[in-house]
């Protein structure tokens, strides 16, 4: 393969503890990997070279929590909620119905469109959950579609109890932990349960997660979004890779997260779009927990795909410094997916990179809402910019 | 001139009371004006035609409050503020020093870069204030630079008292209302004063605004951003086109605005970037006041240029419906600039248009942070998309 040198990097933010931040830097890509990082003056010869004209380069964003496989949107529901109007047209059930009615091709092309939008916005790794099929055949279809777009697919049959299992939640749990898991597991790396008030309880969640672990899947938990409860403790007890949302945490929850490898994945897009209180990232960070930021991209409660927007929210609303928020949106996301090949710039890492139309990553929060992604590389390949 | 038809508009949001919202619409542009609007099936022949493939079309955003003529940035100050660190490196004075030191060419090219960024984000009309020169020569330079980029230039010598007039505020007011006004007025349509706690008091503001009016300038007031005070009442008394910020309002302020043609221009980017409480748009709207949204784009307290971001904030934080926020960011901005040729789609209006990568304008708030501007036309001319 040919090598490409990226030169003229005004500031290179590596998140590698030894490299740190390098002014006037360069790096060299060979195929899909970074093979050299260092001062611009010392860059070795490469087959091709691209001058970044002083721009700041950061690791590509790692979005460790999305729900991209669905059909339809819920703009009318959002508009009603934001206008203080009642809305009874279905909520998540309308997305389940639309997803079941959609062809595999429709689901794939819609999710691929969102992936393209995310790439243009600097996100180079995206986890994708199932969870709008909620039948064995539709969850398997969703997992298959997701597996064509991501290596980090999460089986979330336990997203909500579908209408046909109303008042038979235990039967649905048995389905999820049995035949549905069996059908989906070949396409998945992870299993997840929505364990919260008015969702699956801790015993149901334990049943499903344990079955997933026995089937070889890693664990993730939708935990403590709506209320205090036992979900975070369950995630830590089962050594889940991540407890996601973490909006309502007790001191014991914070201690448990801080004393474990389980990442607290915060999703401020959901709080933004539902007018809910934000999680307290500062408290988690001060306790020593590992924090990730993700978009939660989904049509109901957080239809943003934009990690820079989530960084700006994390700084404004959650007590994170700009540097902490950037780390959480890159390296933190990689930790939440138990990956060490992304979210960092160092020799041997994937060449997943973002060049900013700005001299520093502080601008991602300092200039909120402004598209500052000048260029993205995924696996060493340049991605066409937004609108280009 | 040749005519261009835009066809295949899935939803046309005109803000013209008679036209309203038209599904399956088209329009025809001749030179810089709209010459026909109606159902797609009835579109007359035109020299050229562009199919928008079902996209939603809205009026271009009208940003009636920006401070684009400056040099340098204040990312370090922002980072310190958001990290809870003390910061004593100069604040606005550092921008004044950098602006005074910059050449006209540097100021022009920097402001033009921001205008280009705004056009790519759907903003087709931009008011620009002076206010980082604060000497007669530097304010005149700033006004001249701004006048090359906008027809709505505002003289804001009374932005802050410059260091060389410390403890001589009245002398500075006399300068602003005298020689500085005289030098700047030829380039300006408007005059503005920052009348607030720790800024210019109501008597000083009245002196400056009255002098500006006598010189033929329209009036605007930075009012009630930091504290309750008499600035909004002064704006209404003097029939200012707009009272801007309006973060702290008494019942009497609300009544005064509602009973006057003075627009309340809200700037949520400033509250976002300073972690301040947001103004209560709902209260203003319910009282019958006219509300505009603007970015306040400036390097100190709101370095966003993105109106879609401000719309999303207005819906999340200020009690506006998506439709009210869109109106405020287009037609409301036009009212704040006392213009009827922009902010609306109708025969005779300027062909300042935005096509959204979305089926409805609700998505501007429903998909926060996502760049949804598929195309922009200013005066009938298509603008290159972001990154294109």
XYZ file of C-alpha atoms in Angstrom, chain A residues 23-171:
149
model
C 2.123 21.713 18.024
C 3.456 21.844 14.441
C 3.011 18.133 13.938
C 2.677 15.587 11.152
C 1.677 11.950 10.851
C 1.954 9.208 8.269
C -0.768 6.749 7.287
C -0.087 3.352 5.696
C -3.266 1.660 4.475
C -5.700 1.934 7.406
C -3.141 2.533 10.177
C -1.055 5.344 11.598
C 2.617 4.429 11.188
C 4.369 7.620 12.290
C 3.527 10.602 14.539
C 5.871 13.452 15.372
C 7.136 16.977 14.788
C 6.456 18.395 11.328
C 10.158 19.041 10.812
C 10.950 15.344 11.117
C 8.238 13.795 8.950
C 9.603 10.927 6.848
C 9.027 10.677 3.099
C 5.668 9.304 2.006
C 4.110 8.491 -1.362
C 1.565 11.271 -0.991
C 1.323 14.341 1.180
C -1.500 16.635 2.265
C -0.892 20.003 3.953
C -3.501 20.827 6.593
C -2.553 24.501 6.696
C -2.308 24.775 10.466
C -5.562 23.051 11.288
C -6.030 21.129 14.506
C -6.255 17.321 14.178
C -8.041 15.124 16.720
C -9.023 11.433 16.836
C -12.275 10.650 15.014
C -15.266 10.652 17.332
C -16.357 7.273 18.737
C -20.134 7.205 19.158
C -20.752 4.259 21.457
C -24.551 4.554 21.736
C -26.912 4.894 18.771
C -30.162 3.394 17.540
C -29.776 3.818 13.776
C -31.924 0.954 12.467
C -35.442 2.312 12.152
C -37.960 3.714 9.696
C -40.035 6.880 9.830
C -39.477 9.871 12.062
C -41.335 11.392 15.002
C -41.111 15.087 14.194
C -44.815 15.565 14.946
C -44.366 14.010 18.392
C -41.358 16.262 19.047
C -43.259 19.330 17.897
C -46.207 18.493 20.134
C -43.940 17.886 23.144
C -42.098 21.168 22.606
C -45.362 23.033 22.120
C -46.930 21.712 25.326
C -49.579 19.847 23.341
C -50.853 16.367 24.185
C -49.671 13.651 21.820
C -51.118 10.155 21.719
C -50.102 8.905 18.280
C -47.903 6.080 19.368
C -44.452 7.163 20.526
C -41.902 4.348 20.239
C -44.641 1.983 19.054
C -45.001 4.018 15.892
C -41.288 3.503 15.177
C -41.634 -0.239 15.857
C -44.563 -0.469 13.434
C -42.712 1.511 10.746
C -39.544 -0.552 11.223
C -41.419 -3.846 10.945
C -43.121 -2.620 7.777
C -39.870 -1.472 6.140
C -37.803 -3.636 3.808
C -34.232 -4.578 4.662
C -33.135 -2.336 1.818
C -35.035 0.639 3.224
C -33.621 0.078 6.706
C -30.101 -0.278 5.321
C -30.231 2.799 3.150
C -31.708 4.945 5.928
C -29.086 3.828 8.462
C -26.331 4.252 5.875
C -27.528 7.812 5.310
C -27.155 8.549 8.999
C -23.698 6.928 9.039
C -22.690 9.168 6.129
C -24.013 12.210 8.008
C -21.985 11.160 11.047
C -18.806 10.585 9.054
C -19.130 14.059 7.552
C -19.485 15.355 11.120
C -16.339 13.594 12.321
C -17.680 10.336 13.775
C -15.591 7.435 12.511
C -16.807 4.639 14.829
C -20.494 4.056 15.515
C -22.086 1.418 17.691
C -25.588 0.491 16.475
C -28.342 -1.090 18.547
C -31.343 -3.087 17.436
C -34.541 -2.533 19.392
C -37.267 -1.359 17.018
C -38.045 -4.855 15.681
C -39.047 -6.544 18.962
C -39.914 -9.818 17.241
C -37.387 -12.535 16.487
C -37.569 -11.971 12.759
C -37.455 -8.159 12.966
C -34.679 -8.062 15.550
C -32.643 -10.477 13.440
C -33.269 -8.292 10.375
C -32.219 -5.213 12.344
C -29.050 -6.899 13.626
C -28.184 -8.052 10.113
C -28.692 -4.546 8.698
C -26.574 -3.033 11.489
C -23.798 -5.586 10.974
C -23.348 -4.362 7.395
C -22.538 -0.879 8.765
C -20.670 -1.459 12.036
C -18.553 -4.013 13.838
C -20.137 -2.937 17.103
C -23.724 -4.134 16.905
C -25.776 -4.413 20.068
C -28.790 -6.672 20.512
C -31.448 -4.622 22.318
C -34.521 -6.832 22.105
C -35.165 -5.622 25.654
C -35.747 -2.037 24.546
C -39.456 -2.006 25.371
C -42.160 -4.684 25.660
C -43.969 -4.832 22.300
C -47.759 -4.426 22.209
C -48.421 -8.097 21.516
C -46.752 -8.962 24.844
C -48.637 -6.378 26.917
C -49.124 -7.803 30.425
C -46.884 -10.771 29.513
C -43.501 -9.228 30.182
C -42.013 -12.433 31.564
C -42.939 -14.264 28.372
